[in-house]
Structure formats: structure tokens, C-alpha cells
Amino acid sequence: MCSIIGYSGNEIAAPIIVKGLKRMEYRGYDSVGVATESQNQIELKKGTGKVTEVNSKFQLDTLPGKIGIGHTRWATHGKVTDLNAHPHPSNSGKIAIVHNGIIENFEELKKKLEDDGYSFKSETDSEIIANLLQKNYESTKNVKDTIMKTVSEIKGHYAFVAMFENGQLAAARFHEPLIIGVGQENIFLSSDVLGFIEYTDDAIYMKSGNFIILKNREFQILDFNGKEIKHEITKVSKEFGDAYKGDYAHFTLKEIYEQPELISKAGDRTINGLEEAVEYIKNAKNIYVTGSGTSYNSALIAKQILSKYVKIKSEPIIASELQFAPETIEENSVLIAISQSGESADVLEAVRIAKKSNCKIISIVNLLTSSLTRKGDVVLGMNCGPEIGVAATKSFTAQLIVLYKIVQKLNGNITINFEEFSESISKILENPVKIQEIAKELKEVSDVYILGRGINYPIAIESALKLKELTYIHAEGIPGGELKHGPLALMDTDVFVIVINPNDSTYTDTLTSAREIKARGAKIIGVSDIESDIYDYWIKIPKINEILYPISEIIPIQLLTYYSALEKDTDPDYPRNLAKSVTVK
Ligand code: F6R
């Protein structure tokens, strides 16, 4: 999703802004821009492409002045073009803005502004904000009233930073993230702590419905009615600044390799604790588990382990679907909301719906400073450190570990030796040569199917998601028993099938499915702790407590998709069209 940044301080702004944008690259984007103010003049440069490319083409970091704004755009309204990139100047050029989110009533506002003589250069909804600010500034003559009037006119979810030609900055937040970094010599306004963590670890998490006015280092935070708000400075965990690849070629690879270590830590940082989560679950009328993408796949596993190991029924819900069936949620139930970022708009909407029905919220979240954290009655931290690669890898494992810890607390008879498990996971990662060879075979393949039964079916779907994201290969997860009900028609010599086949109750049936597929000429990659000559390629996983199979299956598949991405020359860290944190619905 778009990242916004504003800077006001004692140093030249542009290079600091470019660095901040670079650190927020993981959020996903397609174009970049910076504007600065110097001697009451706003200068602006922007273009499509990666931060480094756009910077070497336009020298964004040579813009003058100690005040500036920057942006990486993830296209929603309008194509990926230089003109649609942010910042957007107002018609007079005296104000420039960067924006993250969606202005829902932009067509109506655009029409009104056009009637007033304003013209628009881009196809974006964001340019409305620049011109609306100009119009309101011309009538109110002060920044505070201008922002209040502007936010009362725009509808939607947004965070924006506006720069005025007198060097004043203002930023407003409404349901999109905006954090103030408070340094000794400088102030930052950013979508993400990574925008400023190199300079300061003191942050103010702005509330939705608040805005800030900033001149030099002096600032005031107000609500949309103009009432001044007291603020609290929070120390940002330095760990979130530790977002370097180190010796790894990509963040994704580094994050895959961090998994053995996170196993002991996941779920250890909590707000209100595991005990309270367990009490809510025991006393709930119903249990719902929600998430998007990979986090939803964790919800599918939650259902299976809650029913199998603690005889508790739960309903997984795709977060984006709940708004179309809010009546699904019964009063006085519990919603377990899973989200790495804690900022996925769909998940936050599901939480809003559940809260309306008086449900307790158990948030399983990585970013403990996120919106989902604030909305949880209990918060269980994934505690897996920053995940920069756009595709979720280590956060999936951390989510599952947190769920296992819940199950263990609910049923004292279940013992999981996490230390031993961590060692067996390390062994999978020790020697990737075989996986690298299989990745070469996938280079020219256009369709991959992944088969799994029971608890292994969510892993089939998660594997398909990873393949789609990282390699752009068409991939589909299939419940093994459904093969004969349709998908078998697709099997021929051109396709590869990954068969997830651990030594659990699904083993024999899945091996039979593999045989049926092989008879149609497809190539089989078996992911199993038991070797079989049915597999053309065997990815060996350790023999372990069967509750842990999902993690030991997904890790080699994450590696396989990573190496396949390298074979196909796609960027594993930043897949096309995707954003790390999907803050719009
Ligand atoms: C898949 C992926 C996405 C996210 C989804 C939810 O690799 O990264 O599907 O899982 O956008 O994100 P969070 O967990 O931040 O809510």
C-alpha cells in the first residue's frame, strides 16, 4: 500500500525522505515522489518505478530545503503513470500533498472544484485533497481551519500529509496509519516506523480522527473538531528497525531462515495474556476465526486443531466476506482476528462487525502498535520481528505457534516440545540443494496443483498462494478427496502436482490420489516423511508430533517457491501488484 512521509528538521530533507521511502518499500508500490519547501517555494519530482530507479532518473534526493514530503504509490485510482504519482501540487503550486487511502466522494468533490475553476492533471482521487486544501486555505487563511474544513468534506479512509509554501506541514489520519517520529532535531510523519527508525525511536501513534500541525519542531495534535489532544510518546522497539537483509540475498529468504528461532518466542508477548484468551474461548457462545490471505489459512488450521485437540467448534471466516453476512456473528461470542500487520482493512472491518455484536476480540498480531492491537480485548503477539518480504512466511509459522499455545493451554494433556521442533525445522533448512533442483524443473511450468487432506489442506492452499505470489505460476490447492470430483480432468503431462502427504490419518488416501495423478502423466513432488517411488521428487520432512506437520510442510514449500522465483527472475521480496499491508478494502 502507499507509504507517506513528512519531514521537518535541521537537516536537508530530501535524502532523509528518500531513505525513509526505501525502508518502507516492503509495503508495496509502483511509483515514487518527493516534494520539498525552500525559501517559500515548493519543488517536486516524481515518476514510476522503484525508489532507486526513480531517484537515479530524477535525483529526488537533490531537492533543496529542510522540510519535505514523500510517497510511494500503490495504484488504486488511475494507472501507473508519472502524473498519477504523488506528491500532488494544488493548482496554485502553493500546497502539495501525499495521501494513502481512498477518497470515496472524490467524483462529487472534483465536479464541485471544477465548477469553481480548478483543473486536474492526474486521474487520482488524491489530487482532490490538494485543491480542496487550496480552496479552504484561501478562504480561512490558516492551516488549522483549513484542515478541519477539508476533513469535514472528504469521505473515505485516509492519511495525508500536506506541505504549505510557508514551510508548515499538516497531516490528518482517518483509519489509515500515521505515526509521528519525534527526534531531537527533527519530526517525521510516516505510515510506518521504518520511515524514521534510523533517526528516532520515540513515536506518537496518532489516533484516527486526529490531525497534526507542524512548523519546524513545534507541533499541535488536534481532533477533527479542533480540540487539542494530549499525546503520549512511546518507545518503538528497536527490533523493528532491524530490517536489514544481512548476508541474505532477499528479505524473504532471511525470513524463511528465521523460523526455527521464532518458534520458542511466538505468543510470549501478550496484552492480558494467554490465560485470559483461554477463559474467553471457554465461555464463548461461538468462536469465529478471521484473517485475510495467509492469515485466513491460519484460521483454517485453527478450526481443525481446536476441534481435534480440544473439541471446541469454531468457524473460520474470510475477513473480507463478513461484511456481506454480518448476521453470521452471534452475540457474546469470541472473534479470533489474525493479522501480521494488524492493519488489514478487511480484518479491522470484521472486528468492527463482531464488536457490534458484543463479541470479545482476541487479536493475534505481529505489530503490537497496530490498529488491531488496540482493538483486542486480549492481544497475543506473534513476536517474529519485522516481516519485510511481501509474501507472508515466518508470520504464518508464528501464527500457528500462537494457536498451538492456545490449544495447549486449553488441553493440559497436549505436550508439544517446541525446542525439539525448532531443531528439526533447522534441519530442513540446512541443505536446500534438492529443493533448488526441483525449483529448476518448475521454471517452464504454467500450472501447479497442490493436494492435501484434513489439516494438510490449508497448507495446500497456502502453498498455492505462495506460488502465485512469488512465481506468478497458476497454482491451486485441492482437497485430496475432491480430485475425482473434477480436478482430475486437468491432469496431464504438462502439470506438476505437489502432494502433501505426512504420515498421519490422511497418508494412505493421499498416496492413492498421487497414484491416480501419476497415471495421467503429471509429475509428482511428494512432501512427506515417508519415501515412495510414486514421487518423481521427494521433499523429506521430519517425523514429528502430527499437530506440527503443517509448519514442517510449509517451510520447504516456501523455500521451493523462493528458489522458483529466482529461476523465473521475479523479485521474491516485492511481487508485482501486491502490497504488504492492505489498508484499503
Ligand atoms: C500472502 C500475504 C497476504 C497476507 C494478507 C493479510 O503471502 O502476505 O495474503 O497474508 O494480506 O495480511 P495481514 O496478515 O497483515 O492481515
Coordinates of C-alpha atoms and ligand atoms in Angstrom, one line a residue:
M1 CA 0.0 0.0 0.0
C2 CA 1.0 3.6 -0.4
S3 CA 3.5 4.9 2.1
I4 CA 3.6 8.6 3.1
I5 CA 6.3 10.5 4.9
G6 CA 6.8 14.1 6.0
Y7 CA 10.0 15.6 7.5
S8 CA 10.7 18.9 9.2
G9 CA 14.1 19.4 10.9
N10 CA 17.6 20.7 10.9
E11 CA 18.9 18.6 8.0
I12 CA 18.3 18.6 4.3
A13 CA 15.0 16.8 3.9
A14 CA 15.1 15.1 0.5
P15 CA 17.9 12.4 1.2
I16 CA 16.3 11.5 4.5
I17 CA 12.9 11.2 2.8
V18 CA 14.3 9.0 0.0
K19 CA 15.9 6.8 2.7
G20 CA 12.7 6.5 4.6
L21 CA 10.8 5.6 1.4
K22 CA 13.4 2.9 0.7
R23 CA 12.9 1.4 4.1
M24 CA 9.1 1.3 3.5
E25 CA 9.5 -0.3 0.1
Y26 CA 8.2 -3.6 1.5
R27 CA 4.7 -2.2 1.8
G28 CA 4.4 -2.4 -2.0
Y29 CA 4.3 0.4 -4.6
D30 CA 4.7 1.3 -8.2
S31 CA 5.8 4.9 -8.2
V32 CA 7.7 7.4 -6.1
G33 CA 7.9 11.1 -5.5
V34 CA 9.3 13.8 -3.2
A35 CA 8.4 17.5 -2.7
T36 CA 10.3 20.0 -0.6
E37 CA 9.9 23.5 0.5
S38 CA 12.8 26.0 0.4
Q39 CA 12.5 29.8 0.5
N40 CA 8.7 29.7 0.3
Q41 CA 8.8 27.6 -2.9
I42 CA 7.7 24.1 -3.3
E43 CA 9.7 21.9 -5.7
L44 CA 8.5 18.4 -6.7
K45 CA 9.8 15.4 -8.6
K46 CA 8.2 12.0 -9.2
G47 CA 8.0 9.0 -11.5
T48 CA 7.1 5.4 -11.9
G49 CA 9.4 2.6 -10.8
K50 CA 11.4 1.6 -7.7
V51 CA 12.8 4.2 -5.3
T52 CA 16.4 3.7 -6.6
E53 CA 15.4 3.9 -10.2
V54 CA 13.3 7.0 -9.9
N55 CA 15.9 8.6 -7.7
S56 CA 18.7 8.0 -10.2
K57 CA 16.5 9.2 -13.1
F58 CA 15.2 12.4 -11.3
Q59 CA 17.6 12.9 -8.4
L60 CA 14.8 13.2 -5.9
D61 CA 17.4 13.5 -3.2
T62 CA 18.9 16.7 -4.5
L63 CA 15.8 18.7 -3.9
P64 CA 16.6 21.7 -1.6
G65 CA 15.2 22.6 1.8
K66 CA 14.8 21.2 5.3
I67 CA 11.0 20.4 5.0
G68 CA 9.5 17.9 2.7
I69 CA 7.1 15.1 1.9
G70 CA 7.5 11.8 0.1
H71 CA 5.4 9.0 -1.2
T72 CA 5.4 5.6 -2.7
R73 CA 2.2 4.9 -4.6
W74 CA 0.3 1.7 -5.0
A75 CA -2.2 2.4 -7.7
T76 CA -5.9 2.4 -6.9
H77 CA -7.5 5.3 -8.8
G78 CA -5.7 5.7 -12.2
K79 CA -3.0 3.8 -14.0
V80 CA 0.7 3.7 -13.0
T81 CA 1.9 6.9 -14.6
D82 CA 4.3 9.7 -13.7
L83 CA 1.4 12.1 -13.5
N84 CA -0.6 9.9 -11.1
A85 CA 2.4 9.5 -8.8
H86 CA 2.4 11.6 -5.6
P87 CA 3.1 14.3 -4.4
H88 CA 0.3 16.2 -6.0
P89 CA 0.5 20.0 -6.1
S90 CA -2.6 22.2 -5.8
N91 CA -3.4 24.4 -8.8
S92 CA -1.5 27.4 -7.3
G93 CA 1.5 25.2 -6.6
K94 CA 1.5 26.6 -3.0
I95 CA 0.4 23.4 -1.4
A96 CA 1.5 19.8 -2.1
I97 CA 0.1 16.6 -0.6
V98 CA 0.8 12.9 -0.3
H99 CA -2.0 10.5 0.5
N100 CA -2.7 6.9 1.5
G101 CA -6.2 5.6 1.3
I102 CA -9.3 6.2 -0.7
I103 CA -11.5 9.3 -1.0
E104 CA -14.9 7.8 -1.6
N105 CA -16.7 11.1 -2.7
F106 CA -13.9 12.2 -4.9
E107 CA -16.0 12.4 -8.1
E108 CA -18.5 14.7 -6.4
L109 CA -15.8 16.9 -4.9
K110 CA -13.9 17.0 -8.2
K111 CA -17.0 18.2 -10.0
K112 CA -17.6 21.0 -7.4
L113 CA -13.9 22.1 -7.6
E114 CA -14.0 22.1 -11.4
D115 CA -17.1 24.3 -11.3
D116 CA -15.0 26.6 -9.1
G117 CA -12.4 26.7 -11.8
Y118 CA -9.9 24.1 -10.6
S119 CA -8.3 21.8 -13.0
F120 CA -6.8 18.3 -12.5
K121 CA -3.7 16.8 -14.0
S122 CA -4.0 13.2 -12.7
E123 CA -6.6 10.5 -12.6
T124 CA -6.2 10.1 -8.8
D125 CA -8.7 10.7 -6.0
S126 CA -5.7 12.2 -4.0
E127 CA -5.4 15.4 -6.2
I128 CA -8.8 16.5 -4.8
I129 CA -7.2 16.9 -1.4
A130 CA -4.5 19.3 -2.7
N131 CA -7.1 21.5 -4.4
L132 CA -9.6 21.3 -1.6
L133 CA -6.9 22.4 0.8
Q134 CA -6.0 25.3 -1.5
K135 CA -9.6 26.4 -1.7
N136 CA -10.1 26.2 2.0
Y137 CA -6.8 27.9 2.8
E138 CA -7.7 30.8 0.5
S139 CA -10.9 31.3 2.5
T140 CA -9.7 30.5 6.1
K141 CA -6.1 31.8 5.8
N142 CA -4.9 29.4 8.5
V143 CA -3.8 25.8 8.4
K144 CA -5.8 24.6 11.4
D145 CA -9.2 25.7 10.0
T146 CA -8.2 24.6 6.5
I147 CA -7.6 21.0 7.7
M148 CA -10.8 21.0 9.8
K149 CA -12.8 22.1 6.8
T150 CA -11.2 19.7 4.4
V151 CA -11.6 16.6 6.6
S152 CA -15.3 17.6 7.1
E153 CA -15.7 17.5 3.4
I154 CA -13.9 14.3 2.4
K155 CA -15.3 10.8 2.9
G156 CA -13.3 7.6 3.0
H157 CA -10.3 6.2 4.7
Y158 CA -7.2 8.2 4.5
A159 CA -4.0 9.6 5.9
F160 CA -2.4 12.6 4.2
V161 CA 0.4 15.0 4.8
A162 CA 0.1 18.5 3.3
M163 CA 3.0 20.9 2.9
F164 CA 2.3 24.6 2.6
E165 CA 4.7 27.0 0.9
N166 CA 5.4 28.8 4.2
G167 CA 7.0 25.6 5.4
Q168 CA 4.2 24.4 7.5
L169 CA 3.3 20.7 7.5
A170 CA -0.1 19.3 8.5
A171 CA -1.3 15.7 8.5
A172 CA -4.6 14.0 9.1
R173 CA -5.4 10.4 9.9
F174 CA -8.7 8.6 9.4
H175 CA -8.5 4.8 9.5
E176 CA -5.1 4.7 7.7
P177 CA -1.9 4.5 9.7
L178 CA 0.1 7.7 10.6
I179 CA 2.8 7.8 13.1
I180 CA 4.8 10.8 14.4
G181 CA 8.5 10.2 14.9
V182 CA 9.9 12.7 17.5
G183 CA 13.6 13.2 17.1
Q184 CA 16.0 15.6 18.9
E185 CA 16.4 17.7 15.8
N186 CA 13.6 16.6 13.6
I187 CA 10.0 15.5 13.4
F188 CA 8.7 12.8 11.0
L189 CA 5.2 12.0 9.9
S190 CA 5.1 8.5 8.5
S191 CA 2.9 5.5 7.6
D192 CA 5.4 3.1 9.3
V193 CA 8.0 3.4 12.0
L194 CA 10.5 2.2 9.4
G195 CA 10.2 5.6 7.8
F196 CA 12.1 7.2 10.7
I197 CA 13.6 4.4 12.9
E198 CA 17.1 5.3 11.9
Y199 CA 16.7 8.8 13.4
T200 CA 14.5 8.2 16.4
D201 CA 12.7 5.5 18.4
D202 CA 10.3 8.0 20.1
A203 CA 6.9 7.8 18.4
I204 CA 3.4 9.1 18.8
Y205 CA 0.7 6.8 17.4
M206 CA -1.9 9.3 16.1
K207 CA -5.5 8.3 16.7
S208 CA -7.9 8.0 13.8
G209 CA -9.8 11.3 13.6
N210 CA -6.9 13.4 14.7
F211 CA -4.6 15.8 12.8
I212 CA -1.2 17.5 13.5
I213 CA 0.1 20.9 12.5
L214 CA 3.8 21.3 12.5
K215 CA 6.2 24.2 12.0
N216 CA 9.9 23.5 12.5
R217 CA 9.8 21.2 15.6
E218 CA 6.7 22.8 17.2
F219 CA 3.6 20.8 16.8
Q220 CA 0.0 20.5 18.0
I221 CA -2.3 17.5 17.7
L222 CA -6.0 18.1 17.5
D223 CA -9.2 16.2 16.8
F224 CA -11.3 16.9 13.8
N225 CA -13.4 19.4 15.9
G226 CA -10.3 21.4 16.6
K227 CA -9.8 20.3 20.3
E228 CA -6.2 19.9 21.3
I229 CA -5.3 16.3 22.2
K230 CA -2.8 15.3 24.8
H231 CA -0.2 12.9 23.3
E232 CA 2.0 10.2 24.6
I233 CA 5.4 9.3 23.3
T234 CA 6.0 5.6 23.0
K235 CA 9.4 3.9 22.6
V236 CA 9.4 1.9 19.4
S237 CA 11.0 -1.5 19.7
K238 CA 14.5 -1.2 18.1
E239 CA 13.9 -4.6 16.7
F240 CA 11.6 -3.1 14.2
G241 CA 14.5 -1.0 12.9
D242 CA 16.4 -4.2 12.4
A243 CA 15.1 -4.6 8.9
Y244 CA 18.3 -5.4 7.0
K245 CA 18.9 -8.4 4.8
G246 CA 22.3 -9.1 6.3
D247 CA 24.0 -11.7 4.3
Y248 CA 20.8 -13.0 2.7
A249 CA 20.1 -12.2 -0.9
H250 CA 16.5 -11.3 -0.1
F251 CA 14.3 -10.5 2.9
T252 CA 12.1 -13.4 2.0
L253 CA 15.0 -15.9 2.3
K254 CA 16.1 -14.3 5.6
E255 CA 12.6 -14.5 7.0
I256 CA 12.3 -18.2 5.9
Y257 CA 15.5 -18.9 7.8
E258 CA 14.4 -17.1 10.9
Q259 CA 11.6 -19.6 11.5
P260 CA 13.4 -22.1 13.8
E261 CA 14.3 -19.3 16.1
L262 CA 10.8 -17.7 16.4
I263 CA 9.2 -21.0 17.4
S264 CA 10.1 -20.5 21.1
K265 CA 9.2 -16.8 21.1
A266 CA 5.9 -16.7 19.3
G267 CA 3.0 -15.8 21.6
D268 CA 5.3 -14.7 24.5
R269 CA 4.5 -11.0 24.3
T270 CA 0.8 -10.5 25.2
I271 CA -1.6 -8.0 26.5
N272 CA -3.8 -9.6 29.1
G273 CA -2.2 -13.0 28.4
L274 CA -2.9 -16.4 27.1
E275 CA -4.9 -17.3 30.3
E276 CA -7.5 -14.6 29.6
A277 CA -7.7 -15.7 25.9
V278 CA -8.4 -19.2 27.0
E279 CA -11.1 -18.0 29.5
Y280 CA -12.8 -16.1 26.7
I281 CA -12.7 -19.1 24.5
K282 CA -14.1 -21.5 27.1
N283 CA -17.0 -19.1 27.9
A284 CA -17.9 -18.0 24.4
K285 CA -21.2 -18.8 22.8
N286 CA -19.4 -19.3 19.5
I287 CA -15.9 -18.9 18.3
Y288 CA -15.1 -17.3 14.9
V289 CA -11.6 -17.0 13.5
T290 CA -10.9 -14.5 10.8
G291 CA -8.0 -13.2 8.6
S292 CA -7.1 -12.5 5.0
G293 CA -4.8 -14.4 2.7
T294 CA -2.2 -16.3 4.6
S295 CA -3.7 -15.3 7.9
Y296 CA -7.0 -16.8 6.8
N297 CA -5.2 -20.0 6.0
S298 CA -4.1 -20.0 9.7
A299 CA -7.7 -19.6 10.6
L300 CA -8.5 -22.8 8.7
I301 CA -5.9 -24.6 10.7
A302 CA -7.2 -23.1 13.9
K303 CA -10.6 -24.7 13.2
Q304 CA -9.0 -28.1 12.7
I305 CA -6.8 -28.1 15.8
L306 CA -9.5 -26.6 18.1
S307 CA -11.9 -29.3 17.1
K308 CA -9.5 -32.2 17.1
Y309 CA -7.5 -31.5 20.2
V310 CA -9.9 -29.6 22.5
K311 CA -13.3 -30.5 21.0
I312 CA -14.2 -26.8 20.5
K313 CA -16.1 -25.8 17.4
S314 CA -15.1 -22.7 15.6
E315 CA -15.9 -21.1 12.3
P316 CA -13.2 -19.6 10.0
I317 CA -14.4 -16.5 8.2
I318 CA -12.6 -14.8 5.3
A319 CA -12.4 -11.3 6.7
S320 CA -13.5 -9.5 3.5
E321 CA -16.6 -11.6 3.3
L322 CA -18.1 -10.9 6.7
Q323 CA -19.5 -7.5 5.7
F324 CA -21.8 -9.4 3.4
A325 CA -23.1 -11.7 6.1
P326 CA -22.8 -9.8 9.4
E327 CA -25.7 -11.9 10.8
T328 CA -23.2 -14.8 10.9
I329 CA -21.9 -13.4 14.2
E330 CA -23.9 -14.3 17.2
E331 CA -23.9 -12.1 20.3
N332 CA -21.4 -12.7 23.1
S333 CA -19.1 -14.8 21.1
V334 CA -15.4 -14.6 20.5
L335 CA -13.6 -13.4 17.4
I336 CA -10.0 -14.5 17.0
A337 CA -8.6 -12.0 14.5
I338 CA -5.3 -12.9 12.9
S339 CA -3.2 -10.4 11.1
Q340 CA 0.6 -9.9 10.7
S341 CA 0.3 -6.2 10.1
G342 CA -2.7 -5.6 12.3
E343 CA -3.7 -3.0 9.6
S344 CA -5.6 -5.1 7.0
A345 CA -8.7 -3.1 6.4
D346 CA -10.8 -6.2 5.9
V347 CA -9.8 -7.6 9.2
L348 CA -10.5 -4.4 11.0
E349 CA -13.9 -4.3 9.4
A350 CA -14.6 -7.8 10.6
V351 CA -13.6 -6.8 14.1
R352 CA -15.9 -3.8 14.0
I353 CA -18.8 -6.0 13.0
A354 CA -18.0 -8.5 15.8
K355 CA -17.7 -5.8 18.4
K356 CA -21.2 -4.5 17.4
S357 CA -22.4 -8.0 18.4
N358 CA -20.7 -7.7 21.8
C359 CA -18.0 -10.2 20.9
K360 CA -14.7 -10.3 22.7
I361 CA -11.7 -9.9 20.4
I362 CA -8.6 -12.0 20.6
S363 CA -6.0 -10.3 18.3
I364 CA -3.1 -12.4 17.1
V365 CA -0.8 -9.8 15.6
N366 CA 2.8 -9.1 14.9
L367 CA 2.9 -5.4 15.1
L368 CA 1.9 -4.6 18.6
T369 CA 1.5 -0.9 17.8
S370 CA -1.1 -1.6 15.1
S371 CA -4.8 -0.9 15.0
L372 CA -5.8 -4.5 15.6
T373 CA -3.7 -4.5 18.8
R374 CA -5.7 -1.5 20.1
K375 CA -9.0 -3.3 19.2
G376 CA -8.2 -6.6 21.0
D377 CA -9.5 -7.5 24.5
V378 CA -6.6 -9.9 24.5
V379 CA -3.6 -9.5 22.3
L380 CA -1.2 -12.3 21.5
G381 CA 1.9 -11.1 19.8
M382 CA 3.4 -13.2 17.1
N383 CA 6.7 -11.8 18.2
C384 CA 8.5 -12.8 15.0
G385 CA 10.2 -9.4 14.2
P386 CA 9.6 -7.3 11.1
E387 CA 8.4 -9.2 8.1
I388 CA 9.5 -7.2 5.1
G389 CA 9.1 -9.7 2.2
V390 CA 5.6 -9.0 0.8
A391 CA 4.7 -12.7 0.9
A392 CA 4.0 -13.9 4.4
T393 CA 6.4 -16.7 5.5
K394 CA 7.6 -16.5 9.1
S395 CA 4.4 -14.8 10.3
F396 CA 2.4 -17.8 9.2
T397 CA 4.6 -20.1 11.3
A398 CA 4.3 -17.7 14.2
Q399 CA 0.5 -17.5 13.9
L400 CA 0.4 -21.3 14.0
I401 CA 2.6 -21.5 17.1
V402 CA 0.4 -19.0 18.9
L403 CA -2.6 -21.2 18.0
Y404 CA -0.8 -24.3 19.3
K405 CA 0.0 -22.5 22.5
I406 CA -3.8 -21.7 22.9
V407 CA -4.6 -25.3 22.3
Q408 CA -2.0 -26.5 24.8
K409 CA -3.4 -24.2 27.4
L410 CA -6.9 -25.5 26.7
N411 CA -5.9 -29.1 27.0
G412 CA -3.2 -29.7 29.6
N413 CA -2.6 -33.2 28.2
I414 CA -1.1 -32.0 25.0
T415 CA 2.6 -31.6 25.2
I416 CA 4.5 -30.0 22.3
N417 CA 8.2 -30.0 22.5
F418 CA 8.9 -26.7 20.7
E419 CA 12.6 -26.8 21.2
E420 CA 12.9 -30.2 19.6
F421 CA 10.6 -29.0 16.8
S422 CA 12.8 -25.9 16.2
E423 CA 15.8 -28.2 15.7
S424 CA 14.0 -30.4 13.2
I425 CA 13.0 -27.3 11.3
S426 CA 16.6 -26.1 11.2
K427 CA 17.5 -29.5 9.6
I428 CA 15.0 -28.8 6.7
L429 CA 16.7 -25.5 6.1
E430 CA 20.3 -26.8 6.4
N431 CA 20.6 -28.2 2.9
P432 CA 18.4 -26.6 0.2
V433 CA 20.2 -28.2 -2.8
K434 CA 17.5 -30.7 -3.6
I435 CA 14.8 -28.0 -3.4
Q436 CA 16.8 -25.8 -5.6
E437 CA 16.9 -28.6 -8.2
I438 CA 13.2 -29.1 -8.1
A439 CA 12.8 -25.3 -8.5
K440 CA 14.6 -25.5 -11.8
E441 CA 12.0 -28.0 -13.0
L442 CA 9.2 -25.6 -12.3
K443 CA 10.8 -22.8 -14.4
E444 CA 8.7 -23.6 -17.5
V445 CA 5.6 -25.0 -15.8
S446 CA 2.4 -23.0 -16.1
D447 CA 0.2 -24.9 -13.7
V448 CA 0.9 -26.5 -10.4
Y449 CA -1.7 -28.2 -8.2
I450 CA -1.2 -28.9 -4.6
L451 CA -3.1 -31.7 -2.9
G452 CA -3.7 -32.2 0.8
R453 CA -6.3 -33.7 3.1
G454 CA -7.5 -32.7 6.6
I455 CA -5.1 -30.3 8.4
N456 CA -2.8 -30.5 5.3
Y457 CA -5.5 -29.0 3.0
P458 CA -4.9 -25.4 4.4
I459 CA -1.2 -26.0 3.7
A460 CA -2.1 -26.9 0.1
I461 CA -4.0 -23.6 -0.2
E462 CA -1.2 -21.6 1.5
S463 CA 1.4 -23.3 -0.9
A464 CA -0.7 -22.3 -3.9
L465 CA -0.8 -18.7 -2.6
K466 CA 3.0 -18.6 -2.2
L467 CA 3.5 -20.0 -5.7
K468 CA 1.1 -17.4 -7.2
E469 CA 2.7 -14.5 -5.4
L470 CA 6.3 -15.3 -5.8
T471 CA 6.5 -17.1 -9.2
Y472 CA 3.2 -16.0 -11.0
I473 CA 2.6 -19.6 -11.8
H474 CA -1.0 -20.6 -11.8
A475 CA -1.4 -22.7 -8.7
E476 CA -4.4 -24.3 -6.9
G477 CA -4.8 -26.1 -3.6
I478 CA -7.1 -29.1 -3.9
P479 CA -8.6 -31.2 -1.0
G480 CA -7.4 -34.7 -2.0
G481 CA -10.8 -36.3 -1.9
E482 CA -12.2 -33.8 -4.4
L483 CA -9.8 -34.9 -7.1
K484 CA -12.2 -37.3 -8.6
H485 CA -15.0 -34.8 -8.5
G486 CA -13.4 -32.6 -11.1
P487 CA -9.8 -31.6 -11.0
L488 CA -8.6 -35.0 -12.3
A489 CA -9.7 -33.7 -15.7
L490 CA -6.7 -31.2 -15.5
M491 CA -4.0 -33.8 -15.0
D492 CA -1.7 -34.4 -17.9
T493 CA 2.0 -34.5 -18.8
D494 CA 2.3 -30.6 -18.6
V495 CA 1.4 -30.2 -14.9
F496 CA 3.2 -30.6 -11.7
V497 CA 1.4 -31.7 -8.5
I498 CA 2.7 -31.2 -5.0
V499 CA 1.3 -33.9 -2.8
I500 CA 1.3 -33.0 0.9
N501 CA 1.5 -36.4 2.5
P502 CA 2.7 -36.8 6.0
N503 CA 2.4 -39.9 8.0
D504 CA -1.0 -39.1 9.6
S505 CA -4.5 -40.4 9.1
T506 CA -4.6 -38.9 5.5
Y507 CA -1.5 -40.8 4.3
T508 CA -3.0 -43.8 2.5
D509 CA -5.8 -41.9 0.8
T510 CA -3.4 -39.2 -0.4
L511 CA -0.9 -41.8 -1.7
T512 CA -3.8 -43.3 -3.7
S513 CA -4.6 -39.9 -5.2
A514 CA -1.0 -39.4 -6.1
R515 CA -1.1 -42.7 -8.0
E516 CA -4.2 -41.6 -9.9
I517 CA -2.5 -38.4 -10.9
K518 CA 0.7 -40.2 -11.9
A519 CA -1.3 -42.5 -14.1
R520 CA -2.3 -39.4 -16.1
G521 CA 1.3 -38.4 -16.7
A522 CA 1.7 -35.5 -14.3
K523 CA 4.9 -35.1 -12.3
I524 CA 4.6 -35.6 -8.6
I525 CA 6.5 -33.7 -5.8
G526 CA 5.9 -35.6 -2.6
V527 CA 6.2 -33.7 0.7
S528 CA 6.4 -36.5 3.2
D529 CA 8.3 -38.2 6.0
I530 CA 8.0 -41.5 4.1
E531 CA 9.7 -42.0 0.7
S532 CA 7.7 -43.5 -2.1
D533 CA 8.5 -44.4 -5.8
I534 CA 5.3 -42.7 -6.8
Y535 CA 7.0 -39.4 -6.2
D536 CA 9.2 -38.0 -9.1
Y537 CA 10.7 -35.7 -6.5
W538 CA 10.7 -36.3 -2.7
I539 CA 10.9 -33.4 -0.3
K540 CA 11.7 -35.1 3.0
I541 CA 10.1 -33.6 6.2
P542 CA 10.9 -34.8 9.7
K543 CA 8.8 -37.3 11.6
I544 CA 7.2 -35.3 14.4
N545 CA 4.1 -34.8 16.6
E546 CA 1.4 -34.7 13.9
I547 CA -0.1 -31.4 15.2
L548 CA 3.2 -29.8 13.9
Y549 CA 3.1 -31.2 10.4
P550 CA 1.6 -28.0 8.8
I551 CA 4.7 -26.0 9.7
S552 CA 7.2 -28.6 8.6
E553 CA 5.3 -28.9 5.3
I554 CA 5.1 -25.2 4.5
I555 CA 8.7 -24.3 5.2
P556 CA 10.2 -26.4 2.4
I557 CA 7.5 -25.2 0.1
Q558 CA 8.3 -21.6 1.0
L559 CA 11.9 -22.4 0.0
L560 CA 10.7 -24.1 -3.2
T561 CA 8.7 -21.0 -4.2
Y562 CA 11.5 -18.7 -3.3
Y563 CA 14.0 -20.6 -5.5
S564 CA 11.4 -20.9 -8.3
A565 CA 11.0 -17.1 -8.2
L566 CA 14.8 -16.8 -8.7
E567 CA 14.6 -19.2 -11.6
K568 CA 11.8 -17.2 -13.2
D569 CA 13.6 -14.0 -12.5
T570 CA 10.8 -12.4 -10.5
D571 CA 11.5 -10.3 -7.4
P572 CA 10.7 -12.6 -4.4
D573 CA 10.6 -9.7 -2.0
Y574 CA 8.3 -7.4 -4.0
P575 CA 5.8 -9.4 -6.1
R576 CA 4.1 -7.3 -8.8
N577 CA 0.8 -5.6 -7.9
L578 CA 0.9 -6.7 -4.3
A579 CA 1.2 -4.7 -1.1
K580 CA 2.4 -5.9 2.3
S581 CA -0.2 -4.1 4.3
V582 CA -3.6 -3.9 2.6
T583 CA -5.1 -0.9 4.4
V584 CA -7.9 -0.3 1.9
K585 CA -11.0 -2.5 1.4
Ligands
F6R1 C1 0.3 -13.8 1.4 C2 0.2 -12.5 2.1 C3 -1.2 -11.9 2.2 C4 -1.4 -11.5 3.7 C5 -2.8 -10.8 3.8 C6 -3.1 -10.5 5.2 O1 1.6 -14.2 1.4 O2 1.1 -11.9 2.5 O3 -2.2 -12.7 1.7 O4 -1.4 -12.7 4.4 O5 -2.8 -9.6 3.0 O6 -2.2 -9.6 5.8 P1 -2.1 -9.4 7.4 O7 -1.8 -10.7 8.0 O8 -1.1 -8.4 7.6 O9 -3.5 -9.0 7.8

